[in-house]
Short mmCIF file of C-alpha atoms in Angstrom, two decimals:
data_model
loop_
_atom_site.label_atom_id
_atom_site.label_comp_id
_atom_site.label_asym_id
_atom_site.label_seq_id
_atom_site.Cartn_x
_atom_site.Cartn_y
_atom_site.Cartn_z
CA MET E 1 111.61 93.87 70.47
CA SER E 2 109.87 94.61 73.77
CA THR E 3 110.69 92.37 76.71
CA ILE E 4 109.86 91.69 80.32
CA THR E 5 112.84 93.31 81.95
CA SER E 6 112.41 92.40 85.61
CA VAL E 7 109.98 91.38 88.31
CA GLU E 8 109.04 92.87 91.68
CA ILE E 9 107.68 90.67 94.46
CA HIS E 10 106.09 92.15 97.59
CA ASP E 11 104.95 90.43 100.80
CA LEU E 12 102.00 92.61 101.81
CA ARG E 13 100.08 92.06 105.04
CA PHE E 14 97.14 94.04 106.37
CA PRO E 15 96.30 93.81 110.11
CA THR E 16 92.64 92.76 109.75
CA SER E 17 92.88 90.60 112.88
CA VAL E 18 92.88 93.77 114.98
CA THR E 19 89.21 94.44 114.14
CA ALA E 20 88.17 90.76 113.64
CA ASP E 21 87.53 91.39 109.95
CA GLY E 22 87.73 88.03 108.22
CA SER E 23 87.15 86.04 111.40
CA ASP E 24 85.42 82.68 111.12
CA ALA E 25 85.32 79.40 112.99
CA MET E 26 88.46 78.05 111.31
CA ASN E 27 90.42 81.30 110.88
CA GLN E 28 90.05 83.46 113.96
CA ASP E 29 93.01 85.84 113.63
CA ALA E 30 93.46 86.45 109.90
CA ASP E 31 95.78 89.21 108.72
CA TYR E 32 94.67 89.46 105.11
CA SER E 33 97.77 89.32 102.92
CA ALA E 34 98.93 89.26 99.31
CA ALA E 35 102.00 87.90 97.58
CA TYR E 36 102.05 90.69 95.01
CA VAL E 37 103.80 90.38 91.64
CA VAL E 38 104.69 93.17 89.21
CA LEU E 39 106.03 92.29 85.76
CA LEU E 40 108.04 95.24 84.40
CA THR E 41 108.61 95.80 80.68
CA ASP E 42 110.52 98.23 78.47
CA GLU E 43 107.34 99.20 76.62
CA THR E 44 105.12 102.22 77.26
CA VAL E 45 101.42 102.81 76.71
CA ASP E 46 100.30 106.44 76.35
CA GLY E 47 103.66 107.48 77.75
CA GLU E 48 103.37 105.33 80.86
CA PRO E 49 105.49 102.24 81.61
CA LEU E 50 103.62 99.03 80.77
CA ARG E 51 103.44 96.67 83.74
CA GLY E 52 101.46 93.63 84.74
CA HIS E 53 100.09 93.29 88.26
CA GLY E 54 98.91 90.15 90.01
CA PHE E 55 98.70 88.49 93.40
CA THR E 56 97.58 85.56 95.42
CA PHE E 57 95.75 85.84 98.72
CA THR E 58 96.81 84.45 102.11
CA ILE E 59 96.00 85.33 105.72
CA GLY E 60 99.42 86.16 107.19
CA ARG E 61 102.22 83.79 108.16
CA GLY E 62 103.39 81.82 105.15
CA ASN E 63 102.83 84.67 102.73
CA GLU E 64 106.61 84.83 102.40
CA LEU E 65 106.57 81.27 101.04
CA CYS E 66 104.13 82.25 98.30
CA ALA E 67 106.24 85.31 97.50
CA ALA E 68 109.39 83.19 97.18
CA ALA E 69 107.65 80.65 94.95
CA ALA E 70 106.20 83.45 92.83
CA ARG E 71 109.69 84.80 92.26
CA SER E 72 110.85 81.35 91.15
CA TYR E 73 108.06 81.23 88.58
CA ALA E 74 108.33 84.85 87.45
CA ASN E 75 112.06 84.58 86.84
CA HIS E 76 111.22 82.32 83.87
CA LEU E 77 109.61 85.33 82.18
CA VAL E 78 112.41 87.85 82.64
CA GLY E 79 114.03 88.53 79.26
CA GLN E 80 111.14 86.96 77.36
CA ASP E 81 109.75 88.68 74.25
CA LEU E 82 106.60 90.51 75.31
CA ASP E 83 104.80 89.44 72.13
CA ASP E 84 105.45 85.81 73.02
CA VAL E 85 104.30 86.18 76.63
CA VAL E 86 101.01 88.02 76.08
CA GLY E 87 100.38 86.74 72.57
CA ASP E 88 100.34 83.14 73.75
CA LEU E 89 99.12 83.06 77.34
CA GLY E 90 98.50 79.35 77.05
CA GLY E 91 102.14 78.88 76.14
CA THR E 92 103.20 81.17 78.98
CA TYR E 93 101.11 79.12 81.42
CA ARG E 94 102.55 75.86 80.13
CA LEU E 95 106.09 77.22 80.37
CA LEU E 96 105.62 77.97 84.07
CA ALA E 97 103.47 74.95 84.93
CA SER E 98 105.99 72.60 83.28
CA ASP E 99 108.72 73.50 85.77
CA SER E 100 108.77 69.94 87.07
CA GLN E 101 110.84 70.69 90.16
CA LEU E 102 108.34 73.28 91.38
CA ARG E 103 105.40 71.15 90.28
CA TRP E 104 106.68 68.31 92.47
CA LEU E 105 105.91 70.45 95.50
CA GLY E 106 102.19 70.40 94.61
CA PRO E 107 101.46 69.09 92.15
CA GLU E 108 98.99 71.80 91.17
CA LYS E 109 98.04 72.65 94.72
CA GLY E 110 99.31 74.47 97.79
CA VAL E 111 101.95 77.17 97.90
CA VAL E 112 103.32 76.57 94.41
CA HIS E 113 99.87 76.76 92.84
CA LEU E 114 99.04 79.94 94.72
CA ALA E 115 102.29 81.37 93.42
CA LEU E 116 101.49 80.33 89.85
CA ALA E 117 98.15 82.11 90.23
CA ALA E 118 99.90 85.32 91.27
CA VAL E 119 102.26 85.30 88.28
CA MET E 120 99.62 84.33 85.72
CA ASN E 121 97.22 86.94 87.12
CA ALA E 122 99.98 89.47 86.42
CA ALA E 123 100.44 88.09 82.90
CA TRP E 124 96.72 88.39 82.10
CA ASP E 125 96.68 91.92 83.55
CA LEU E 126 99.66 92.76 81.35
CA ALA E 127 97.91 91.44 78.24
CA ALA E 128 94.70 93.35 78.93
CA ARG E 129 96.58 96.57 79.70
CA ARG E 130 98.58 96.26 76.50
CA ALA E 131 95.32 95.82 74.58
CA GLY E 132 93.80 98.82 76.35
CA LYS E 133 90.83 96.81 77.65
CA PRO E 134 89.46 95.74 81.04
CA LEU E 135 90.12 92.04 81.45
CA TRP E 136 86.47 91.02 81.08
CA ARG E 137 86.26 92.74 77.69
CA TYR E 138 89.65 91.35 76.66
CA LEU E 139 88.35 87.83 77.32
CA VAL E 140 84.97 88.45 75.72
CA GLU E 141 86.58 89.73 72.53
CA LEU E 142 89.16 86.95 72.14
CA PRO E 143 88.34 84.47 69.35
CA ALA E 144 86.97 81.24 70.80
CA GLU E 145 89.90 79.18 69.55
CA THR E 146 92.44 81.62 71.01
CA LEU E 147 90.80 81.60 74.44
CA VAL E 148 90.36 77.84 74.54
CA ASP E 149 93.97 77.28 73.52
CA ALA E 150 94.99 79.35 76.55
CA LEU E 151 93.06 77.06 78.91
CA ASP E 152 94.43 74.12 80.82
CA LEU E 153 92.17 71.27 79.68
CA ARG E 154 94.58 68.55 80.76
CA TYR E 155 92.80 65.83 82.76
CA LEU E 156 89.39 67.23 81.75
CA SER E 157 88.63 65.45 78.47
CA ASP E 158 86.19 63.04 80.14
CA GLU E 159 84.10 66.11 81.02
CA LEU E 160 85.05 68.89 78.59
CA THR E 161 86.85 68.64 75.25
CA ARG E 162 88.49 71.42 73.27
CA ASP E 163 85.84 71.15 70.57
CA GLU E 164 83.01 71.39 73.14
CA ALA E 165 84.57 74.46 74.73
CA ILE E 166 84.98 76.19 71.36
CA ALA E 167 81.40 75.37 70.40
CA MET E 168 80.04 76.77 73.66
CA LEU E 169 81.92 80.05 73.20
CA ARG E 170 81.07 80.37 69.52
CA ALA E 171 77.37 79.91 70.26
CA THR E 172 77.23 83.09 72.34
CA ALA E 173 79.25 85.32 70.01
CA PRO E 174 76.20 86.91 68.30
CA LEU E 175 74.64 87.65 71.71
CA ARG E 176 77.55 89.32 73.46
CA ALA E 177 77.03 92.94 72.43
CA ALA E 178 73.42 92.84 73.62
CA ARG E 179 74.37 91.10 76.86
CA THR E 180 77.04 93.71 77.55
CA ALA E 181 74.52 96.49 77.06
CA GLU E 182 71.97 94.70 79.27
CA LEU E 183 74.44 94.26 82.11
CA GLU E 184 75.58 97.87 81.95
CA ALA E 185 71.96 99.08 81.86
CA ALA E 186 71.15 96.95 84.90
CA GLY E 187 73.92 98.66 86.87
CA GLY E 188 76.32 95.72 86.84
CA TYR E 189 76.58 92.18 88.20
CA PRO E 190 74.65 91.27 91.39
CA CYS E 191 76.58 90.64 94.59
CA TYR E 192 75.98 89.54 98.16
CA THR E 193 77.68 90.76 101.31
CA THR E 194 79.59 88.95 104.04
CA SER E 195 80.61 92.21 105.69
CA ALA E 196 78.12 91.81 108.54
CA GLY E 197 78.75 88.16 109.21
CA TRP E 198 82.24 87.74 110.63
CA LEU E 199 82.22 85.49 113.64
CA GLY E 200 84.27 87.86 115.79
CA TYR E 201 81.72 90.69 115.56
CA ASP E 202 79.48 91.34 118.57
CA ASP E 203 75.70 91.50 118.19
CA ASP E 204 75.54 95.28 118.01
CA LYS E 205 78.00 95.45 115.14
CA MET E 206 76.37 92.56 113.28
CA VAL E 207 72.89 94.07 113.62
CA ARG E 208 74.09 97.52 112.51
CA LEU E 209 75.80 96.11 109.45
CA LEU E 210 72.86 93.88 108.55
CA ARG E 211 70.53 96.88 108.66
CA GLU E 212 72.94 98.79 106.45
CA ALA E 213 73.02 95.88 103.99
CA VAL E 214 69.23 95.83 103.79
CA ALA E 215 69.16 99.60 103.25
CA GLU E 216 71.78 99.28 100.50
CA GLY E 217 69.60 96.85 98.56
CA TYR E 218 71.28 93.51 99.18
CA SER E 219 69.03 90.54 98.46
CA HIS E 220 71.57 88.03 99.85
CA VAL E 221 73.69 88.13 103.04
CA LYS E 222 76.02 85.55 104.59
CA LEU E 223 76.96 84.70 108.18
CA LYS E 224 79.88 82.68 109.51
CA VAL E 225 78.99 79.68 111.69
CA GLY E 226 80.52 76.50 113.04
CA ARG E 227 82.06 77.15 116.43
CA ASP E 228 79.10 76.57 118.78
CA LEU E 229 75.66 75.31 117.74
CA HIS E 230 73.75 77.12 120.48
CA GLU E 231 75.47 80.39 119.59
CA ASP E 232 74.86 79.80 115.89
CA ARG E 233 71.15 79.29 116.48
CA ARG E 234 70.98 82.54 118.40
CA ARG E 235 72.95 84.57 115.83
CA VAL E 236 71.18 83.11 112.80
CA ALA E 237 67.78 83.73 114.42
CA LEU E 238 68.80 87.31 115.18
CA ALA E 239 70.00 87.84 111.62
CA ARG E 240 66.79 86.45 110.14
CA ALA E 241 64.73 88.73 112.38
CA ILE E 242 66.72 91.77 111.21
CA ILE E 243 66.70 91.06 107.46
CA GLY E 244 63.15 89.74 107.27
CA PRO E 245 61.75 86.78 105.32
CA ASP E 246 62.50 87.91 101.76
CA ILE E 247 66.30 88.29 101.83
CA LYS E 248 68.27 85.10 101.22
CA LEU E 249 70.47 84.09 104.17
CA MET E 250 73.55 81.93 103.62
CA ILE E 251 75.83 80.37 106.24
CA ASP E 252 79.51 79.45 105.95
CA ALA E 253 81.25 76.90 108.18
CA ASN E 254 84.74 77.28 106.69
CA GLN E 255 85.43 73.51 106.72
CA MET E 256 84.76 72.99 110.44
CA TRP E 257 82.69 69.80 110.39
CA ASP E 258 82.90 66.11 109.67
CA VAL E 259 80.16 64.92 107.33
CA PRO E 260 77.66 63.62 109.95
CA GLN E 261 78.21 66.71 112.09
CA ALA E 262 77.60 68.98 109.11
CA ILE E 263 74.30 67.27 108.35
CA GLU E 264 73.15 67.50 111.98
CA TRP E 265 74.25 71.13 112.40
CA VAL E 266 72.72 72.43 109.16
CA ASN E 267 69.43 70.67 109.78
CA ALA E 268 69.36 72.19 113.26
CA LEU E 269 69.47 75.63 111.61
CA ALA E 270 67.13 74.83 108.73
CA GLU E 271 64.11 76.51 110.34
CA TYR E 272 65.69 79.89 109.55
CA ASP E 273 65.19 79.37 105.80
CA LEU E 274 68.79 79.06 104.67
CA HIS E 275 69.78 79.49 101.03
CA TRP E 276 73.07 77.57 101.20
CA ILE E 277 75.66 76.08 103.50
CA GLU E 278 79.18 76.93 102.37
CA GLU E 279 82.28 74.81 102.97
CA PRO E 280 80.56 72.40 105.36
CA THR E 281 83.49 69.98 105.45
CA SER E 282 86.97 69.37 104.01
CA PRO E 283 87.27 71.13 100.64
CA ASP E 284 88.77 67.94 99.17
CA ASP E 285 85.94 65.62 100.29
CA ILE E 286 83.89 65.24 97.12
CA LEU E 287 81.73 62.34 98.28
CA GLY E 288 81.26 64.02 101.67
CA HIS E 289 79.82 67.08 99.95
CA ALA E 290 77.52 64.83 97.93
CA ALA E 291 76.27 63.14 101.10
CA ILE E 292 75.68 66.46 102.82
CA ARG E 293 73.84 67.81 99.77
CA ALA E 294 71.46 64.86 99.77
CA ALA E 295 70.81 65.14 103.50
CA VAL E 296 70.21 68.91 103.85
CA ALA E 297 68.18 69.64 100.71
CA PRO E 298 66.48 71.95 99.86
CA ILE E 299 69.30 73.99 101.45
CA GLY E 300 71.97 74.23 98.79
CA VAL E 301 75.61 73.23 99.18
CA ALA E 302 78.30 75.67 98.02
CA THR E 303 82.05 75.21 97.97
CA GLY E 304 85.21 75.99 96.03
CA GLU E 305 87.16 78.84 97.61
CA HIS E 306 89.75 76.27 98.69
CA GLY E 307 89.31 74.18 95.55
CA MET E 308 92.89 73.32 94.69
CA ASN E 309 92.56 73.02 90.92
CA ARG E 310 90.27 72.38 87.95
CA VAL E 311 90.34 68.59 88.47
CA LEU E 312 88.72 68.87 91.89
CA PHE E 313 85.95 71.00 90.39
CA LYS E 314 85.46 68.45 87.61
CA GLN E 315 84.84 65.77 90.22
CA LEU E 316 82.55 67.95 92.35
CA LEU E 317 80.44 68.55 89.26
CA GLN E 318 80.50 64.96 88.06
CA ALA E 319 79.49 63.69 91.51
CA GLU E 320 76.64 66.23 91.67
CA ALA E 321 78.08 67.24 95.02
CA ILE E 322 77.36 70.99 94.90
CA ASP E 323 74.53 73.34 94.05
CA TYR E 324 76.78 76.40 93.78
CA CYS E 325 80.32 76.45 92.41
CA GLN E 326 82.63 78.95 94.13
CA ILE E 327 85.83 79.59 92.24
CA ASP E 328 88.62 81.64 93.80
CA SER E 329 90.54 84.01 91.52
CA ALA E 330 93.85 83.59 93.38
CA ARG E 331 93.89 79.90 94.35
CA MET E 332 93.52 78.22 90.98
CA ALA E 333 96.16 79.12 88.41
CA SER E 334 94.44 82.21 87.02
CA VAL E 335 92.21 82.53 83.96
CA ASN E 336 93.82 79.47 82.37
CA GLU E 337 92.14 77.18 84.91
CA ILE E 338 89.21 79.32 85.99
CA VAL E 339 87.56 79.66 82.59
CA ALA E 340 87.80 75.88 82.19
CA VAL E 341 85.78 75.53 85.42
CA TYR E 342 83.24 78.09 84.22
CA LEU E 343 82.78 76.06 81.04
CA MET E 344 82.29 72.79 82.94
CA ALA E 345 79.81 74.41 85.31
CA ALA E 346 77.88 76.00 82.43
CA LYS E 347 77.72 72.66 80.66
CA ARG E 348 76.05 71.12 83.73
CA GLY E 349 73.90 74.13 84.57
CA VAL E 350 75.55 74.76 87.96
CA PRO E 351 75.68 78.46 88.92
CA VAL E 352 79.14 79.89 89.60
CA CYS E 353 79.06 82.25 92.59
CA PRO E 354 82.69 83.29 93.15
CA HIS E 355 84.38 83.66 96.50
CA ALA E 356 85.73 87.15 97.13
CA GLY E 357 86.72 89.46 99.97
CA GLY E 358 90.31 88.99 101.02
CA VAL E 359 92.87 91.33 99.49
CA GLY E 360 91.74 92.30 96.02
CA LEU E 361 89.62 89.23 95.29
CA CYS E 362 86.59 91.43 94.69
CA GLU E 363 88.62 93.45 92.20
CA LEU E 364 89.42 90.29 90.26
CA VAL E 365 86.21 88.29 90.40
CA GLN E 366 84.04 91.08 89.05
CA HIS E 367 85.79 90.56 85.70
CA LEU E 368 85.19 86.80 85.82
CA SER E 369 81.50 87.04 86.69
CA ILE E 370 80.93 89.59 83.93
CA PHE E 371 82.71 87.31 81.45
CA ASP E 372 80.50 84.41 82.58
CA TYR E 373 77.35 86.43 81.95
CA ILE E 374 78.38 87.79 78.56
CA ALA E 375 80.29 84.86 77.05
CA LEU E 376 78.60 81.85 78.64
CA THR E 377 75.34 81.91 80.56
CA GLY E 378 73.53 85.16 79.75
CA THR E 379 71.70 85.03 83.07
CA THR E 380 72.11 86.16 86.66
CA GLU E 381 69.32 83.88 87.89
CA ASP E 382 70.46 82.17 91.10
CA ARG E 383 73.91 83.71 90.57
CA VAL E 384 75.49 86.21 92.90
CA THR E 385 79.13 87.12 93.57
CA GLU E 386 80.57 87.76 97.02
CA TYR E 387 81.48 91.28 98.10
CA VAL E 388 83.24 92.35 101.29
CA ASP E 389 83.70 96.04 101.96
CA HIS E 390 87.31 96.31 103.06
CA LEU E 391 90.83 96.97 101.70
CA HIS E 392 89.63 98.42 98.40
CA GLU E 393 91.35 101.71 99.21
CA HIS E 394 94.70 100.04 98.51
CA PHE E 395 93.96 99.55 94.80
CA ALA E 396 94.54 101.92 91.90
CA ASP E 397 91.34 100.70 90.22
CA PRO E 398 89.10 99.57 93.09
CA CYS E 399 85.86 97.76 92.38
CA ILE E 400 82.75 99.89 92.67
CA VAL E 401 79.56 98.43 94.16
CA ALA E 402 76.30 100.37 93.92
CA ASP E 403 72.80 99.07 94.66
CA ALA E 404 74.27 95.65 95.47
CA ARG E 405 75.90 95.29 92.04
CA TYR E 406 79.47 95.34 90.79
CA VAL E 407 79.62 98.27 88.40
CA VAL E 408 81.16 97.10 85.12
CA PRO E 409 84.89 98.05 85.13
CA THR E 410 86.13 100.29 82.33
CA ARG E 411 89.86 100.78 82.96
CA PRO E 412 92.39 98.51 81.21
CA GLY E 413 93.67 95.46 83.05
CA TYR E 414 92.59 93.08 85.80
CA SER E 415 92.09 95.82 88.46
CA ALA E 416 95.02 94.27 90.34
CA GLU E 417 97.40 97.21 90.81
CA ILE E 418 98.15 98.09 94.46
CA ILE E 419 99.12 101.70 95.12
CA GLU E 420 102.67 102.60 96.10
CA GLY E 421 101.67 104.13 99.43
CA SER E 422 100.07 100.87 100.56
CA ILE E 423 103.15 98.90 99.57
CA ALA E 424 105.35 101.26 101.59
CA GLU E 425 103.06 101.02 104.61
CA PHE E 426 102.17 97.32 104.69
CA GLU E 427 105.10 95.42 103.17
CA PHE E 428 106.24 92.85 105.71
CA PRO E 429 108.37 93.22 107.78
CA ASP E 430 109.83 96.58 106.78
CA GLY E 431 106.76 98.65 105.90
CA GLY E 432 105.84 101.58 108.09
CA TYR E 433 103.01 99.80 109.93
CA TRP E 434 104.96 96.62 110.65
CA ARG E 435 108.08 98.47 111.81
CA GLN E 436 105.96 100.13 114.49
CA VAL E 437 104.39 96.82 115.54
CA VAL E 438 107.75 95.02 115.76
CA ALA E 439 109.23 97.95 117.67
#
């Protein structure tokens, strides 16, 4: 019998605040961080130890809380039969989520939910590695009943039942081989860039990066806004002048505004032909998003990177509060919740355009977007996944973007493994970089 023998937890922090990478109106000094989980086993694949890698994403202080909570969850898996863990990922999820004392601290939100995401991401990576498949293919090739039984459909039956989910997945089964070939022939899944748009960048840097994005073939770019309306008008006008009339321009306020302020601010920028406004207000304000959507149309409303769980997304969809659904691969509790949201969005015809960037989020969401195309929607129309060009060098299987598309991953797993050298350098507080800073 193979088992999970132990778990490693690492508090990794990268000093992105030094260069203003990740800066926006709400988060001006982010040090992009990961509570990183490694599930160790006594099994080998092709002579190499079989491990599962996962993480959740934070921006610095407090990452140690997520790491501690992740250890509390992961300890439930130590000593478990590997067949039981990866053969029943729904059961594994329910085992962890049913820890009522940890759940009380949420429930299903905040630090404990981020930690559950990290551990379940590692469990899904472990399952895909054991099967010898990239996660997207592992999901695509699971029988519909097996995948649906892994999902957390609790509290969703007024919007999505088990039978509906199975029927939706079964309906695409005959189309999946052709869709896979089509996506690979197209060069991968389309993405947009936020790399030029951080609020802390000066004009010269923003203009240079926007020109590079245009040259690299991006049809969508995004700018951060929300600190000063006059400055936003100037920067958005400059960006539109650089990218021209044909490239879609999105703006992101990162939750800065009350509802009336959001409506006023977005309409003041509407002359620059905006594609969407992202996170215009509190991520929990469903009716506020609906009011903003009605008042700023035809500019779309996008949100979800801080969506706490599948129930919030159910309500956003039911209230017709969003035009674009933005799941986050490390905030909801992994595939078990995320695929449920994809199914609800597909049922209502709302495009899912995942949030990425951060530490490793691009590596994860490429798998999810590819699954969405192959197993659910079969289209990339009005769908585009975020890409930010930083921190990929820390991953053993970094995402590859060419011609503004995520190249379809081929290596087994969830692309979540962080290389040993990066752990040694950026573990907090004892990694090489942080020892120098503290000294």
